Short mmCIF file of N, CA and C in Angstrom, two decimals:
data_model
loop_
_atom_site.label_atom_id
_atom_site.label_comp_id
_atom_site.label_asym_id
_atom_site.label_seq_id
_atom_site.Cartn_x
_atom_site.Cartn_y
_atom_site.Cartn_z
N MET A 1 10.89 40.27 -15.82
CA MET A 1 9.94 39.50 -16.59
C MET A 1 8.49 39.08 -15.70
N HIS A 2 7.48 39.52 -16.47
CA HIS A 2 6.17 39.24 -15.70
C HIS A 2 5.79 37.73 -16.21
N VAL A 3 5.26 37.68 -14.71
CA VAL A 3 4.52 36.05 -14.86
C VAL A 3 3.91 35.48 -16.03
N THR A 4 2.79 36.45 -16.74
CA THR A 4 2.57 35.98 -17.95
C THR A 4 3.41 35.96 -19.40
N ASP A 5 4.68 36.55 -18.89
CA ASP A 5 5.72 36.23 -20.36
C ASP A 5 6.47 34.98 -20.14
N TYR A 6 6.01 33.88 -19.01
CA TYR A 6 7.07 32.64 -18.94
C TYR A 6 5.79 31.51 -18.42
N ASP A 7 6.26 30.62 -19.03
CA ASP A 7 5.59 28.90 -18.39
C ASP A 7 6.13 28.86 -16.79
N LEU A 8 5.31 28.44 -16.20
CA LEU A 8 5.62 28.58 -15.19
C LEU A 8 4.91 26.84 -13.89
N ARG A 9 5.88 26.30 -13.82
CA ARG A 9 5.42 24.76 -13.39
C ARG A 9 5.58 24.58 -11.86
N VAL A 10 4.44 24.18 -10.62
CA VAL A 10 4.82 23.94 -9.76
C VAL A 10 4.68 22.82 -8.68
N ALA A 11 5.27 22.23 -8.47
CA ALA A 11 6.16 21.01 -8.18
C ALA A 11 5.91 20.54 -6.87
N ALA A 12 5.58 19.56 -5.89
CA ALA A 12 5.89 19.25 -4.43
C ALA A 12 6.51 18.17 -4.43
N TYR A 13 7.17 17.47 -3.38
CA TYR A 13 7.84 16.66 -3.11
C TYR A 13 7.73 16.32 -1.58
N ALA A 14 7.46 15.16 -1.47
CA ALA A 14 7.54 14.70 -0.16
C ALA A 14 8.70 14.17 0.44
N VAL A 15 9.48 14.16 1.82
CA VAL A 15 10.77 14.12 2.38
C VAL A 15 9.96 13.31 3.47
N ILE A 16 10.04 11.89 3.10
CA ILE A 16 9.43 10.75 3.97
C ILE A 16 10.77 9.87 4.33
N THR A 17 10.87 9.82 5.75
CA THR A 17 11.60 8.94 6.60
C THR A 17 10.51 7.92 7.37
N ASP A 18 11.87 7.02 7.76
CA ASP A 18 11.14 6.01 8.46
C ASP A 18 12.08 5.71 9.86
N ASP A 19 11.74 4.84 10.82
CA ASP A 19 12.73 4.76 11.96
C ASP A 19 14.02 4.02 11.62
N ARG A 20 14.07 3.36 10.49
CA ARG A 20 15.38 2.54 10.27
C ARG A 20 16.38 3.56 9.69
N ASP A 21 16.10 4.72 9.86
CA ASP A 21 17.07 5.80 9.19
C ASP A 21 17.10 6.17 7.63
N ARG A 22 15.79 5.57 6.72
CA ARG A 22 16.06 5.57 5.65
C ARG A 22 14.38 6.20 4.75
N MET A 23 14.86 7.14 3.86
CA MET A 23 14.24 7.92 3.15
C MET A 23 13.47 7.30 1.71
N LEU A 24 12.40 7.69 1.49
CA LEU A 24 11.46 6.97 0.36
C LEU A 24 11.87 7.75 -0.63
N LEU A 25 12.65 6.58 -1.82
CA LEU A 25 12.75 7.41 -3.11
C LEU A 25 11.72 6.70 -4.21
N ALA A 26 11.98 7.54 -5.44
CA ALA A 26 11.09 7.01 -6.51
C ALA A 26 11.96 6.85 -7.54
N TRP A 27 12.37 6.09 -8.38
CA TRP A 27 12.93 5.81 -9.74
C TRP A 27 12.06 6.49 -10.80
N TYR A 28 12.56 7.29 -11.53
CA TYR A 28 11.81 8.03 -12.65
C TYR A 28 12.64 7.75 -13.60
N ASN A 29 11.81 6.85 -14.24
CA ASN A 29 12.05 6.27 -15.77
C ASN A 29 12.51 7.07 -16.77
N GLY A 30 12.71 8.17 -16.91
CA GLY A 30 13.20 9.27 -18.63
C GLY A 30 12.43 9.41 -18.91
N SER A 31 10.82 8.72 -19.25
CA SER A 31 10.08 8.69 -20.12
C SER A 31 9.43 10.36 -20.40
N GLY A 32 10.04 11.55 -19.17
CA GLY A 32 9.41 12.54 -19.68
C GLY A 32 10.42 13.46 -20.07
N HIS A 33 11.15 14.67 -19.06
CA HIS A 33 12.30 15.20 -19.68
C HIS A 33 13.45 14.72 -18.63
N GLY A 34 14.76 14.81 -19.38
CA GLY A 34 15.77 13.90 -18.69
C GLY A 34 15.82 12.49 -18.59
N PRO A 35 17.09 12.39 -17.98
CA PRO A 35 17.25 10.85 -18.09
C PRO A 35 16.95 10.14 -16.93
N ALA A 36 17.08 8.90 -16.88
CA ALA A 36 16.50 8.16 -15.65
C ALA A 36 17.00 7.93 -14.58
N CYS A 37 16.63 8.32 -13.30
CA CYS A 37 17.51 8.18 -12.00
C CYS A 37 16.44 8.17 -10.94
N TRP A 38 17.36 8.04 -9.63
CA TRP A 38 16.25 8.25 -8.73
C TRP A 38 15.82 10.09 -8.42
N SER A 39 14.60 10.05 -7.79
CA SER A 39 14.03 10.98 -7.76
C SER A 39 13.19 11.26 -6.13
N MET A 40 12.67 12.07 -5.91
CA MET A 40 11.59 11.83 -4.75
C MET A 40 10.40 12.31 -5.17
N PRO A 41 9.59 11.44 -4.35
CA PRO A 41 8.09 11.20 -4.64
C PRO A 41 7.20 12.00 -4.42
N GLY A 42 6.38 12.58 -5.94
CA GLY A 42 6.44 14.21 -5.62
C GLY A 42 6.06 14.67 -7.00
N GLY A 43 5.80 15.53 -7.63
CA GLY A 43 5.64 16.17 -9.10
C GLY A 43 4.49 17.40 -9.06
N GLY A 44 4.54 17.70 -10.16
CA GLY A 44 3.49 18.83 -10.86
C GLY A 44 2.13 18.50 -10.03
N ILE A 45 2.12 20.11 -9.62
CA ILE A 45 0.76 20.18 -9.14
C ILE A 45 -0.45 20.75 -10.12
N GLU A 46 -1.49 19.95 -10.41
CA GLU A 46 -3.13 19.82 -11.57
C GLU A 46 -3.41 21.58 -10.86
N PHE A 47 -3.68 22.34 -11.64
CA PHE A 47 -4.37 23.23 -12.42
C PHE A 47 -5.48 23.45 -11.04
N ASP A 48 -6.30 22.57 -11.21
CA ASP A 48 -7.34 22.67 -10.02
C ASP A 48 -7.17 21.86 -8.79
N GLU A 49 -5.85 21.66 -8.33
CA GLU A 49 -5.80 21.01 -6.88
C GLU A 49 -4.41 21.64 -6.01
N SER A 50 -5.15 21.82 -4.83
CA SER A 50 -4.23 22.88 -3.73
C SER A 50 -2.56 21.87 -3.99
N VAL A 51 -1.46 22.39 -3.26
CA VAL A 51 -0.62 21.97 -3.05
C VAL A 51 -0.71 20.46 -2.51
N GLN A 52 -1.32 20.41 -1.31
CA GLN A 52 -1.27 19.43 -0.68
C GLN A 52 -1.93 18.04 -1.12
N ASP A 53 -2.94 18.68 -1.55
CA ASP A 53 -3.89 17.20 -2.59
C ASP A 53 -2.92 16.63 -3.42
N GLY A 54 -2.43 17.75 -4.39
CA GLY A 54 -1.64 17.34 -5.41
C GLY A 54 -0.70 16.73 -4.88
N LEU A 55 0.24 16.60 -4.01
CA LEU A 55 1.53 15.71 -3.03
C LEU A 55 1.11 14.52 -2.88
N VAL A 56 -0.30 14.59 -1.90
CA VAL A 56 -0.89 13.39 -1.37
C VAL A 56 -0.94 12.38 -2.97
N ARG A 57 -2.05 13.03 -4.18
CA ARG A 57 -1.91 12.22 -5.48
C ARG A 57 -0.91 11.46 -5.67
N GLU A 58 0.40 12.96 -5.65
CA GLU A 58 1.76 11.97 -6.43
C GLU A 58 2.34 10.75 -5.42
N VAL A 59 2.18 11.29 -4.00
CA VAL A 59 2.94 9.95 -3.53
C VAL A 59 2.23 8.53 -3.70
N ARG A 60 0.96 8.61 -3.80
CA ARG A 60 -0.15 7.87 -3.87
C ARG A 60 0.20 6.94 -4.91
N GLU A 61 0.58 7.89 -6.64
CA GLU A 61 0.89 7.29 -7.42
C GLU A 61 1.69 6.61 -7.91
N GLU A 62 2.98 7.17 -7.22
CA GLU A 62 4.25 6.72 -7.46
C GLU A 62 4.98 5.77 -6.15
N THR A 63 4.12 5.69 -4.96
CA THR A 63 5.22 4.84 -4.06
C THR A 63 3.96 3.64 -3.42
N GLY A 64 2.66 4.03 -3.71
CA GLY A 64 1.38 3.04 -3.25
C GLY A 64 0.87 3.76 -1.95
N TYR A 65 1.44 4.89 -1.17
CA TYR A 65 1.27 4.83 0.22
C TYR A 65 0.45 6.59 -0.11
N TRP A 66 -0.35 6.47 1.15
CA TRP A 66 -1.58 7.17 1.23
C TRP A 66 -0.52 8.21 2.67
N VAL A 67 -0.50 9.75 2.58
CA VAL A 67 0.56 10.45 3.27
C VAL A 67 -0.29 11.63 4.16
N ASP A 68 0.07 12.10 5.20
CA ASP A 68 -0.36 13.13 5.37
C ASP A 68 0.99 13.89 5.54
N VAL A 69 -0.05 15.31 4.88
CA VAL A 69 1.33 16.64 4.62
C VAL A 69 1.97 17.19 5.70
N GLY A 70 3.06 17.45 6.01
CA GLY A 70 3.22 18.19 6.96
C GLY A 70 3.93 19.59 7.00
N HIS A 71 4.44 20.06 7.71
CA HIS A 71 5.17 21.45 7.30
C HIS A 71 6.17 21.16 6.09
N PRO A 72 5.99 22.33 5.51
CA PRO A 72 7.11 22.55 4.21
C PRO A 72 8.52 23.02 5.11
N MET A 73 9.59 22.22 4.25
CA MET A 73 10.72 22.03 5.01
C MET A 73 11.93 23.05 3.69
N ALA A 74 11.29 22.97 2.40
CA ALA A 74 12.28 23.79 1.54
C ALA A 74 11.74 24.59 0.20
N VAL A 75 12.09 25.00 -0.17
CA VAL A 75 11.63 25.79 -1.38
C VAL A 75 12.28 25.92 -2.66
N ASP A 76 12.63 25.33 -3.72
CA ASP A 76 13.58 25.76 -4.10
C ASP A 76 13.02 26.35 -5.84
N HIS A 77 13.81 26.88 -6.80
CA HIS A 77 13.42 26.99 -8.17
C HIS A 77 14.82 27.00 -8.97
N PHE A 78 14.28 27.00 -10.19
CA PHE A 78 14.86 27.05 -11.53
C PHE A 78 14.55 27.64 -12.56
N THR A 79 14.96 28.37 -13.57
CA THR A 79 14.74 28.53 -14.55
C THR A 79 15.72 28.21 -15.80
N MET A 80 14.68 28.56 -17.08
CA MET A 80 15.27 28.30 -18.01
C MET A 80 15.13 29.42 -19.63
N SER A 81 16.09 29.84 -20.07
CA SER A 81 15.56 30.83 -21.29
C SER A 81 14.44 29.89 -21.94
N GLY A 82 14.42 31.05 -23.38
CA GLY A 82 13.11 30.15 -23.83
C GLY A 82 14.35 29.74 -25.19
N GLU A 83 15.21 30.11 -25.55
CA GLU A 83 16.47 29.72 -26.18
C GLU A 83 16.56 28.14 -25.76
N GLU A 84 17.15 28.38 -24.32
CA GLU A 84 17.22 26.78 -24.07
C GLU A 84 16.01 25.44 -23.99
N ARG A 85 14.96 25.91 -23.94
CA ARG A 85 13.41 25.65 -23.57
C ARG A 85 13.22 25.07 -25.42
N GLY A 86 13.32 26.13 -26.32
CA GLY A 86 12.87 25.96 -27.56
C GLY A 86 11.28 26.29 -27.49
N GLY A 87 11.29 27.80 -26.67
CA GLY A 87 9.74 27.97 -26.36
C GLY A 87 9.88 29.61 -25.78
N ARG A 88 8.84 29.29 -24.87
CA ARG A 88 8.84 30.11 -24.11
C ARG A 88 9.80 29.91 -22.96
N PRO A 89 10.15 31.21 -22.12
CA PRO A 89 11.31 30.99 -21.05
C PRO A 89 9.98 30.16 -19.78
N TYR A 90 10.68 29.35 -18.46
CA TYR A 90 10.73 28.62 -17.86
C TYR A 90 10.66 28.47 -16.76
N LYS A 91 9.86 28.73 -15.25
CA LYS A 91 10.79 28.35 -14.12
C LYS A 91 9.69 27.81 -13.42
N SER A 92 10.59 26.62 -12.83
CA SER A 92 9.62 25.73 -11.94
C SER A 92 10.11 26.10 -10.32
N VAL A 93 9.01 26.07 -9.88
CA VAL A 93 8.78 26.07 -8.22
C VAL A 93 8.69 24.78 -7.92
N ARG A 94 9.78 24.19 -6.65
CA ARG A 94 9.94 22.89 -6.12
C ARG A 94 9.50 23.41 -4.37
N LEU A 95 8.55 22.34 -3.68
CA LEU A 95 8.31 22.81 -2.66
C LEU A 95 8.76 21.21 -2.18
N PHE A 96 9.11 21.70 -0.67
CA PHE A 96 9.66 19.99 -0.20
C PHE A 96 9.00 20.21 1.37
N PHE A 97 7.84 19.22 1.75
CA PHE A 97 7.42 18.91 2.12
C PHE A 97 7.40 17.87 3.58
N ASP A 98 7.70 17.89 4.73
CA ASP A 98 7.66 16.61 5.90
C ASP A 98 6.45 15.60 5.35
N ALA A 99 6.32 14.66 5.16
CA ALA A 99 5.23 13.84 5.17
C ALA A 99 5.45 12.35 5.92
N THR A 100 4.02 11.90 6.29
CA THR A 100 3.85 10.68 7.10
C THR A 100 2.99 9.80 6.27
N ILE A 101 3.67 8.87 6.27
CA ILE A 101 2.53 7.20 5.75
C ILE A 101 1.98 7.36 6.46
N THR A 102 0.30 7.18 6.16
CA THR A 102 -0.91 7.01 7.07
C THR A 102 -1.60 5.28 6.66
N GLY A 103 -0.86 5.11 5.35
CA GLY A 103 -1.90 3.63 5.10
C GLY A 103 -0.79 3.41 3.46
N GLY A 104 -1.54 2.14 3.18
CA GLY A 104 -0.96 1.79 1.98
C GLY A 104 0.05 0.71 1.96
N GLU A 105 0.11 0.31 0.65
CA GLU A 105 1.50 -0.57 0.88
C GLU A 105 2.69 -0.34 -0.50
N LEU A 106 3.98 -0.24 0.07
CA LEU A 106 4.77 -0.24 -0.92
C LEU A 106 4.41 -0.83 -2.51
N GLY A 107 4.52 0.10 -3.49
CA GLY A 107 4.41 -0.10 -4.94
C GLY A 107 3.36 1.18 -5.80
N THR A 108 4.02 1.48 -6.98
CA THR A 108 3.78 1.99 -7.49
C THR A 108 2.62 1.74 -8.68
N LEU A 109 1.39 2.84 -8.45
CA LEU A 109 0.37 2.63 -8.99
C LEU A 109 0.13 3.08 -10.40
N GLU A 110 1.18 4.04 -10.81
CA GLU A 110 1.20 4.84 -12.05
C GLU A 110 1.10 3.79 -13.21
N VAL A 111 0.21 4.16 -14.36
CA VAL A 111 0.30 3.22 -15.58
C VAL A 111 0.96 4.02 -16.53
N GLY A 112 1.79 3.58 -17.13
CA GLY A 112 2.20 4.40 -18.38
C GLY A 112 2.85 5.68 -18.12
N GLY A 113 3.42 5.96 -16.66
CA GLY A 113 3.61 7.19 -16.21
C GLY A 113 5.13 6.94 -16.08
N THR A 114 5.82 8.29 -15.35
CA THR A 114 7.25 8.27 -15.55
C THR A 114 7.98 7.68 -14.34
N THR A 115 7.27 6.76 -13.13
CA THR A 115 8.16 6.27 -12.30
C THR A 115 7.80 4.61 -12.37
N ASP A 116 8.63 4.24 -12.17
CA ASP A 116 8.74 2.63 -12.41
C ASP A 116 8.47 1.71 -10.87
N PHE A 117 9.09 2.48 -9.95
CA PHE A 117 8.80 1.70 -8.25
C PHE A 117 9.44 2.91 -7.54
N ALA A 118 9.04 2.44 -6.24
CA ALA A 118 9.94 3.52 -5.28
C ALA A 118 10.55 2.48 -4.32
N GLU A 119 11.42 2.96 -3.42
CA GLU A 119 12.69 2.00 -2.84
C GLU A 119 12.91 2.84 -1.70
N TRP A 120 12.86 2.14 -0.65
CA TRP A 120 13.76 2.96 1.08
C TRP A 120 15.34 2.60 0.57
N VAL A 121 15.32 3.89 0.93
CA VAL A 121 17.35 4.05 0.94
C VAL A 121 17.63 4.39 2.09
N ALA A 122 18.58 3.57 2.65
CA ALA A 122 19.66 4.01 3.78
C ALA A 122 20.08 5.40 3.63
N LEU A 123 19.90 6.33 4.72
CA LEU A 123 20.13 7.67 4.61
C LEU A 123 21.49 8.11 4.31
N ASP A 124 22.32 7.11 5.12
CA ASP A 124 24.18 7.23 4.50
C ASP A 124 24.24 6.85 3.05
N ARG A 125 23.56 6.17 2.37
CA ARG A 125 23.70 5.95 0.93
C ARG A 125 23.41 7.08 0.01
N ILE A 126 22.28 8.21 0.54
CA ILE A 126 22.05 9.38 0.00
C ILE A 126 22.82 9.94 -1.05
N PRO A 127 23.96 10.61 0.08
CA PRO A 127 25.17 11.24 -0.64
C PRO A 127 26.00 11.05 -1.95
N ASP A 128 25.55 9.54 -2.17
CA ASP A 128 26.46 8.68 -2.96
C ASP A 128 25.98 8.29 -4.18
N LEU A 129 24.52 7.98 -4.20
CA LEU A 129 23.57 7.66 -4.74
C LEU A 129 23.58 8.40 -6.29
N SER A 130 23.47 7.13 -7.28
CA SER A 130 23.48 7.77 -8.60
C SER A 130 23.15 6.93 -9.53
N PRO A 131 22.43 7.08 -10.49
CA PRO A 131 22.21 8.64 -10.82
C PRO A 131 20.94 8.87 -10.02
N CYS A 132 21.24 10.47 -9.29
CA CYS A 132 20.09 11.33 -9.16
C CYS A 132 19.59 12.17 -9.28
N ALA A 133 18.22 12.88 -9.32
CA ALA A 133 17.84 14.15 -9.65
C ALA A 133 18.01 15.24 -8.60
N ASP A 134 18.81 16.30 -9.12
CA ASP A 134 19.30 17.45 -8.35
C ASP A 134 18.04 17.68 -6.70
N VAL A 135 16.79 16.99 -7.00
CA VAL A 135 15.69 17.65 -5.91
C VAL A 135 16.05 16.36 -4.84
N VAL A 136 16.61 15.30 -5.10
CA VAL A 136 17.09 14.14 -4.04
C VAL A 136 18.24 14.92 -3.25
N ALA A 137 19.27 15.17 -3.40
CA ALA A 137 20.19 15.81 -2.83
C ALA A 137 19.71 17.24 -2.17
N PHE A 138 18.87 18.43 -2.71
CA PHE A 138 17.87 19.08 -2.17
C PHE A 138 17.10 18.87 -0.82
N ALA A 139 16.49 17.54 -0.99
CA ALA A 139 15.74 17.04 0.11
C ALA A 139 16.75 16.22 0.94
N TYR A 140 17.65 16.17 0.72
CA TYR A 140 18.06 15.59 1.66
C TYR A 140 19.07 16.56 2.53
N ASP A 141 19.31 17.39 2.01
CA ASP A 141 20.01 18.74 2.73
C ASP A 141 18.91 19.08 3.59
N ALA A 142 18.28 19.43 3.13
CA ALA A 142 16.86 20.28 3.80
C ALA A 142 16.65 19.17 5.20
N LEU A 143 16.58 17.76 5.01
CA LEU A 143 16.93 17.34 6.15
C LEU A 143 17.44 17.30 7.24
N MET A 144 18.78 17.02 6.84
CA MET A 144 20.09 16.96 7.38
C MET A 144 20.02 18.16 8.51
N LYS A 145 19.29 19.41 7.97
CA LYS A 145 19.44 20.85 9.02
C LYS A 145 18.14 20.29 9.88
N THR A 146 17.04 19.98 9.84
CA THR A 146 16.18 19.82 10.37
C THR A 146 16.65 18.60 11.86
N CYS A 147 17.33 18.11 11.72
CA CYS A 147 17.94 16.59 12.46
C CYS A 147 18.41 17.75 13.38
#
């Protein structure tokens, strides 16, 4: 299938840890697609922005922090048929980057968005944390491979 035959979404997520063995997660409130759950800071990249600039924007909105985007850690994707989606076929490409906090304060800046709050979560809690979007497990696995 040619790229013009389906809808494409590019999203980027920040994998942010601290010196207390915690990962920064965001609470997705379910106002978009899917149920409320823990997710990664990040999201869809706007048409006119670079992946890195979009990730900085998303992290700032969802967590209150400014970040420097580091190296790519992992790439994931999924597809949905037109029948599943009720329209055109769909592909989501999800990029995961290491990121470092450079400023700001913890607190969601989004107004009327899909993220209610962000929180530091101990790494040893993440495998059993529920409910969680699949991006959390994917980011956790990528992080554990780099340690």
